């Protein structure tokens, strides 16, 4: 089962903890950071994660150490997912 978490709030530890638990149970999990979530300081080690290119630019072009993705890529992830949770 492919699960996509779309996180919009900065430092949403509950959402990240949920993704980690799903990964530990064998699920294929992807996290996309949008809006203020791209400013998060929570570690995403071990999680397949992306940050919205447009939201990074809108918030001053901050350097982020995860892969960036455009809206077309986000839409592709949405259509590939079996389950989507928006936080």
CSV table of N, CA and C in Angstrom, one decimal:
chain,number,residue,atom,x,y,z
A,1,UNK,N,0.8,-1.2,0.0
A,1,UNK,CA,0.0,0.0,0.0
A,1,UNK,C,0.9,1.2,0.0
A,2,UNK,N,0.6,2.2,-0.9
A,2,UNK,CA,1.4,3.4,-1.0
A,2,UNK,C,0.6,4.5,-0.2
A,3,UNK,N,1.3,5.1,0.7
A,3,UNK,CA,0.6,6.2,1.5
A,3,UNK,C,1.4,7.5,1.3
A,4,UNK,N,0.6,8.5,1.1
A,4,UNK,CA,1.2,9.9,0.9
A,4,UNK,C,0.7,10.8,2.0
A,5,UNK,N,1.6,11.4,2.7
A,5,UNK,CA,1.3,12.4,3.7
A,5,UNK,C,1.7,13.8,3.1
A,6,UNK,N,0.7,14.7,3.1
A,6,UNK,CA,0.9,16.0,2.6
A,6,UNK,C,0.9,16.9,3.9
A,7,UNK,N,2.0,17.4,4.2
A,7,UNK,CA,2.1,18.2,5.5
A,7,UNK,C,2.3,19.7,5.2
A,8,UNK,N,1.5,20.5,5.8
A,8,UNK,CA,1.5,21.9,5.6
A,8,UNK,C,1.9,22.8,6.8
A,9,UNK,N,2.0,22.2,8.0
A,9,UNK,CA,2.3,23.0,9.2
A,9,UNK,C,3.8,22.7,9.6
A,10,UNK,N,4.4,23.7,10.0
A,10,UNK,CA,5.8,23.6,10.4
A,10,UNK,C,5.9,22.7,11.7
A,11,UNK,N,6.9,21.8,11.7
A,11,UNK,CA,7.2,21.0,12.8
A,11,UNK,C,6.0,20.1,13.3
A,12,UNK,N,5.3,19.5,12.4
A,12,UNK,CA,4.2,18.7,12.7
A,12,UNK,C,4.7,17.3,13.1
A,13,UNK,N,5.1,17.2,14.4
A,13,UNK,CA,5.7,15.9,14.8
A,13,UNK,C,4.7,14.7,14.8
A,14,UNK,N,3.4,15.0,15.0
A,14,UNK,CA,2.5,13.9,15.0
A,14,UNK,C,2.4,13.3,13.6
A,15,UNK,N,2.4,14.1,12.6
A,15,UNK,CA,2.3,13.6,11.2
A,15,UNK,C,3.6,12.8,10.9
A,16,UNK,N,4.8,13.3,11.3
A,16,UNK,CA,6.0,12.6,11.0
A,16,UNK,C,6.1,11.3,11.8
A,17,UNK,N,5.6,11.3,13.0
A,17,UNK,CA,5.6,10.1,13.8
A,17,UNK,C,4.7,9.1,13.2
A,18,UNK,N,3.6,9.5,12.7
A,18,UNK,CA,2.6,8.6,12.0
A,18,UNK,C,3.3,8.0,10.8
A,19,UNK,N,3.9,8.8,10.0
A,19,UNK,CA,4.6,8.2,8.8
A,19,UNK,C,5.7,7.2,9.2
A,20,UNK,N,6.5,7.5,10.3
A,20,UNK,CA,7.5,6.6,10.7
A,20,UNK,C,6.9,5.2,11.2
A,21,UNK,N,5.8,5.3,11.9
A,21,UNK,CA,5.1,4.1,12.4
A,21,UNK,C,4.6,3.2,11.2
A,22,UNK,N,4.1,3.9,10.1
A,22,UNK,CA,3.6,3.2,8.9
A,22,UNK,C,4.8,2.6,8.2
A,23,UNK,N,5.9,3.3,8.1
A,23,UNK,CA,7.1,2.7,7.5
A,23,UNK,C,7.6,1.5,8.3
A,24,UNK,N,7.6,1.6,9.6
A,24,UNK,CA,8.0,0.5,10.5
A,24,UNK,C,7.1,-0.8,10.3
A,25,UNK,N,5.8,-0.5,9.9
A,25,UNK,CA,4.9,-1.7,9.7
A,25,UNK,C,4.9,-2.2,8.3
A,26,UNK,N,5.9,-1.7,7.5
A,26,UNK,CA,6.1,-2.2,6.1
A,26,UNK,C,5.4,-1.5,5.0
A,27,UNK,N,4.7,-0.4,5.3
A,27,UNK,CA,4.0,0.4,4.3
A,27,UNK,C,5.0,1.3,3.5
A,28,UNK,N,4.7,1.5,2.3
A,28,UNK,CA,5.5,2.4,1.4
A,28,UNK,C,5.0,3.8,1.6
A,29,UNK,N,5.7,4.7,2.3
A,29,UNK,CA,5.3,6.0,2.7
A,29,UNK,C,6.1,7.1,2.0
A,30,UNK,N,5.4,8.1,1.6
A,30,UNK,CA,6.1,9.3,1.0
A,30,UNK,C,5.5,10.5,1.7
A,31,UNK,N,6.3,11.5,2.0
A,31,UNK,CA,5.9,12.8,2.7
A,31,UNK,C,6.2,13.9,1.7
A,32,UNK,N,5.2,14.8,1.5
A,32,UNK,CA,5.4,16.0,0.8
A,32,UNK,C,5.2,17.2,1.7
A,33,UNK,N,6.2,18.1,1.8
A,33,UNK,CA,6.1,19.3,2.6
A,33,UNK,C,5.7,20.5,1.8
A,34,UNK,N,4.6,21.1,2.2
A,34,UNK,CA,4.0,22.3,1.5
A,34,UNK,C,4.0,23.4,2.5
A,35,UNK,N,3.7,24.6,2.0
A,35,UNK,CA,3.5,25.8,2.8
A,35,UNK,C,4.6,26.0,3.9
A,36,UNK,N,4.2,26.2,5.1
A,36,UNK,CA,5.2,26.4,6.2
A,36,UNK,C,5.9,25.1,6.6
A,37,UNK,N,5.5,24.0,6.2
A,37,UNK,CA,6.2,22.7,6.6
A,37,UNK,C,7.6,22.7,6.0
A,38,UNK,N,7.8,23.4,4.9
A,38,UNK,CA,9.2,23.4,4.4
A,38,UNK,C,10.2,24.0,5.3
A,39,UNK,N,9.7,24.7,6.3
A,39,UNK,CA,10.6,25.4,7.3
A,39,UNK,C,10.8,24.5,8.5
A,40,UNK,N,10.3,23.3,8.5
A,40,UNK,CA,10.4,22.3,9.6
A,40,UNK,C,11.9,22.0,9.9
A,41,UNK,N,12.1,21.7,11.2
A,41,UNK,CA,13.4,21.3,11.6
A,41,UNK,C,13.4,19.9,12.1
A,42,UNK,N,12.3,19.2,12.0
A,42,UNK,CA,12.2,17.8,12.4
A,42,UNK,C,13.0,16.9,11.4
A,43,UNK,N,13.7,16.0,11.9
A,43,UNK,CA,14.5,15.1,11.0
A,43,UNK,C,13.5,14.2,10.2
A,44,UNK,N,13.9,14.1,8.9
A,44,UNK,CA,13.1,13.2,8.0
A,44,UNK,C,14.0,12.0,7.6
A,45,UNK,N,15.0,11.7,8.3
A,45,UNK,CA,15.9,10.6,8.0
A,45,UNK,C,15.0,9.3,7.9
A,46,UNK,N,15.3,8.6,6.9
A,46,UNK,CA,14.6,7.3,6.7
A,46,UNK,C,13.2,7.4,6.1
A,47,UNK,N,12.8,8.6,5.8
A,47,UNK,CA,11.5,8.8,5.1
A,47,UNK,C,11.7,9.4,3.7
A,48,UNK,N,11.0,8.8,2.8
A,48,UNK,CA,11.0,9.3,1.4
A,48,UNK,C,10.3,10.7,1.5
A,49,UNK,N,11.0,11.8,1.3
A,49,UNK,CA,10.4,13.1,1.5
A,49,UNK,C,10.7,14.0,0.4
A,50,UNK,N,9.8,14.9,0.1
A,50,UNK,CA,10.0,16.0,-0.9
A,50,UNK,C,9.5,17.3,-0.3
A,51,UNK,N,10.0,18.4,-0.8
A,51,UNK,CA,9.6,19.8,-0.5
A,51,UNK,C,9.2,20.5,-1.7
A,52,UNK,N,8.1,21.2,-1.7
A,52,UNK,CA,7.6,22.0,-2.8
A,52,UNK,C,8.5,23.1,-3.2
A,53,UNK,N,9.0,23.1,-4.5
A,53,UNK,CA,9.9,24.1,-5.0
A,53,UNK,C,9.2,25.5,-4.9
A,54,UNK,N,8.0,25.6,-5.2
A,54,UNK,CA,7.3,26.9,-5.2
A,54,UNK,C,7.2,27.5,-3.8
A,55,UNK,N,7.0,26.6,-2.8
A,55,UNK,CA,6.9,27.0,-1.4
A,55,UNK,C,8.2,27.4,-0.8
A,56,UNK,N,9.3,26.8,-1.3
A,56,UNK,CA,10.6,27.2,-0.9
A,56,UNK,C,10.9,28.6,-1.5
A,57,UNK,N,10.6,28.8,-2.7
A,57,UNK,CA,10.8,30.1,-3.3
A,57,UNK,C,10.0,31.2,-2.6
A,58,UNK,N,8.7,30.9,-2.3
A,58,UNK,CA,7.8,31.8,-1.7
A,58,UNK,C,8.3,32.2,-0.3
A,59,UNK,N,9.1,31.4,0.4
A,59,UNK,CA,9.5,31.6,1.7
A,59,UNK,C,11.0,32.0,1.7
A,60,UNK,N,11.5,32.6,0.7
A,60,UNK,CA,12.8,33.2,0.7
A,60,UNK,C,13.9,32.3,0.1
A,61,UNK,N,13.5,31.2,-0.5
A,61,UNK,CA,14.6,30.4,-1.1
A,61,UNK,C,15.4,29.6,-0.1
A,62,UNK,N,14.9,29.3,1.0
A,62,UNK,CA,15.7,28.6,2.0
A,62,UNK,C,16.3,27.3,1.5
A,63,UNK,N,17.5,27.0,1.9
A,63,UNK,CA,18.1,25.8,1.6
A,63,UNK,C,17.5,24.7,2.4
A,64,UNK,N,17.1,23.6,1.7
A,64,UNK,CA,16.5,22.5,2.4
A,64,UNK,C,17.3,21.2,2.0
A,65,UNK,N,17.5,20.3,2.9
A,65,UNK,CA,18.3,19.1,2.5
A,65,UNK,C,17.5,17.9,2.2
A,66,UNK,N,16.4,18.1,1.5
A,66,UNK,CA,15.6,17.0,1.0
A,66,UNK,C,15.3,17.4,-0.5
A,67,UNK,N,14.9,16.4,-1.3
A,67,UNK,CA,14.7,16.6,-2.7
A,67,UNK,C,13.5,17.5,-2.8
A,68,UNK,N,13.6,18.4,-3.8
A,68,UNK,CA,12.4,19.3,-4.1
A,68,UNK,C,11.6,18.7,-5.3
A,69,UNK,N,10.4,19.2,-5.3
A,69,UNK,CA,9.4,18.7,-6.3
A,69,UNK,C,8.5,19.8,-6.8
A,70,UNK,N,8.1,19.8,-8.1
A,70,UNK,CA,7.2,20.8,-8.6
A,70,UNK,C,5.8,20.3,-8.5
A,71,UNK,N,4.8,21.1,-8.8
A,71,UNK,CA,3.4,20.7,-8.7
A,71,UNK,C,3.0,19.5,-9.5
A,72,UNK,N,3.6,19.4,-10.7
A,72,UNK,CA,3.3,18.3,-11.6
A,72,UNK,C,3.8,17.0,-10.9
A,73,UNK,N,4.9,17.0,-10.2
A,73,UNK,CA,5.4,15.9,-9.5
A,73,UNK,C,4.5,15.5,-8.3
A,74,UNK,N,4.0,16.6,-7.6
A,74,UNK,CA,3.1,16.3,-6.5
A,74,UNK,C,1.8,15.7,-7.0
A,75,UNK,N,1.3,16.1,-8.1
A,75,UNK,CA,0.1,15.5,-8.7
A,75,UNK,C,0.3,14.0,-9.0
A,76,UNK,N,1.5,13.8,-9.6
A,76,UNK,CA,1.9,12.4,-9.9
A,76,UNK,C,1.9,11.5,-8.6
A,77,UNK,N,2.5,12.0,-7.6
A,77,UNK,CA,2.5,11.3,-6.3
A,77,UNK,C,1.1,11.0,-5.8
A,78,UNK,N,0.2,12.0,-5.9
A,78,UNK,CA,-1.2,11.9,-5.5
A,78,UNK,C,-1.9,10.7,-6.2
A,79,UNK,N,-1.7,10.7,-7.5
A,79,UNK,CA,-2.4,9.7,-8.3
A,79,UNK,C,-1.8,8.3,-8.1
A,80,UNK,N,-0.5,8.2,-7.7
A,80,UNK,CA,0.1,6.9,-7.4
A,80,UNK,C,-0.2,6.3,-6.1
A,81,UNK,N,-0.7,7.2,-5.2
A,81,UNK,CA,-1.0,6.8,-3.8
A,81,UNK,C,-2.3,6.1,-3.7
A,82,UNK,N,-2.3,5.1,-2.8
A,82,UNK,CA,-3.6,4.4,-2.4
A,82,UNK,C,-4.3,5.1,-1.3
A,83,UNK,N,-3.6,5.9,-0.5
A,83,UNK,CA,-4.1,6.6,0.6
A,83,UNK,C,-3.4,7.9,0.8
A,84,UNK,N,-4.1,9.0,1.0
A,84,UNK,CA,-3.5,10.3,1.1
A,84,UNK,C,-4.1,10.9,2.4
A,85,UNK,N,-3.1,11.4,3.2
A,85,UNK,CA,-3.5,12.2,4.4
A,85,UNK,C,-2.9,13.6,4.3
A,86,UNK,N,-3.8,14.6,4.5
A,86,UNK,CA,-3.3,16.0,4.5
A,86,UNK,C,-3.4,16.5,5.9
A,87,UNK,N,-2.2,17.0,6.3
A,87,UNK,CA,-2.1,17.5,7.7
A,87,UNK,C,-2.0,19.0,7.7
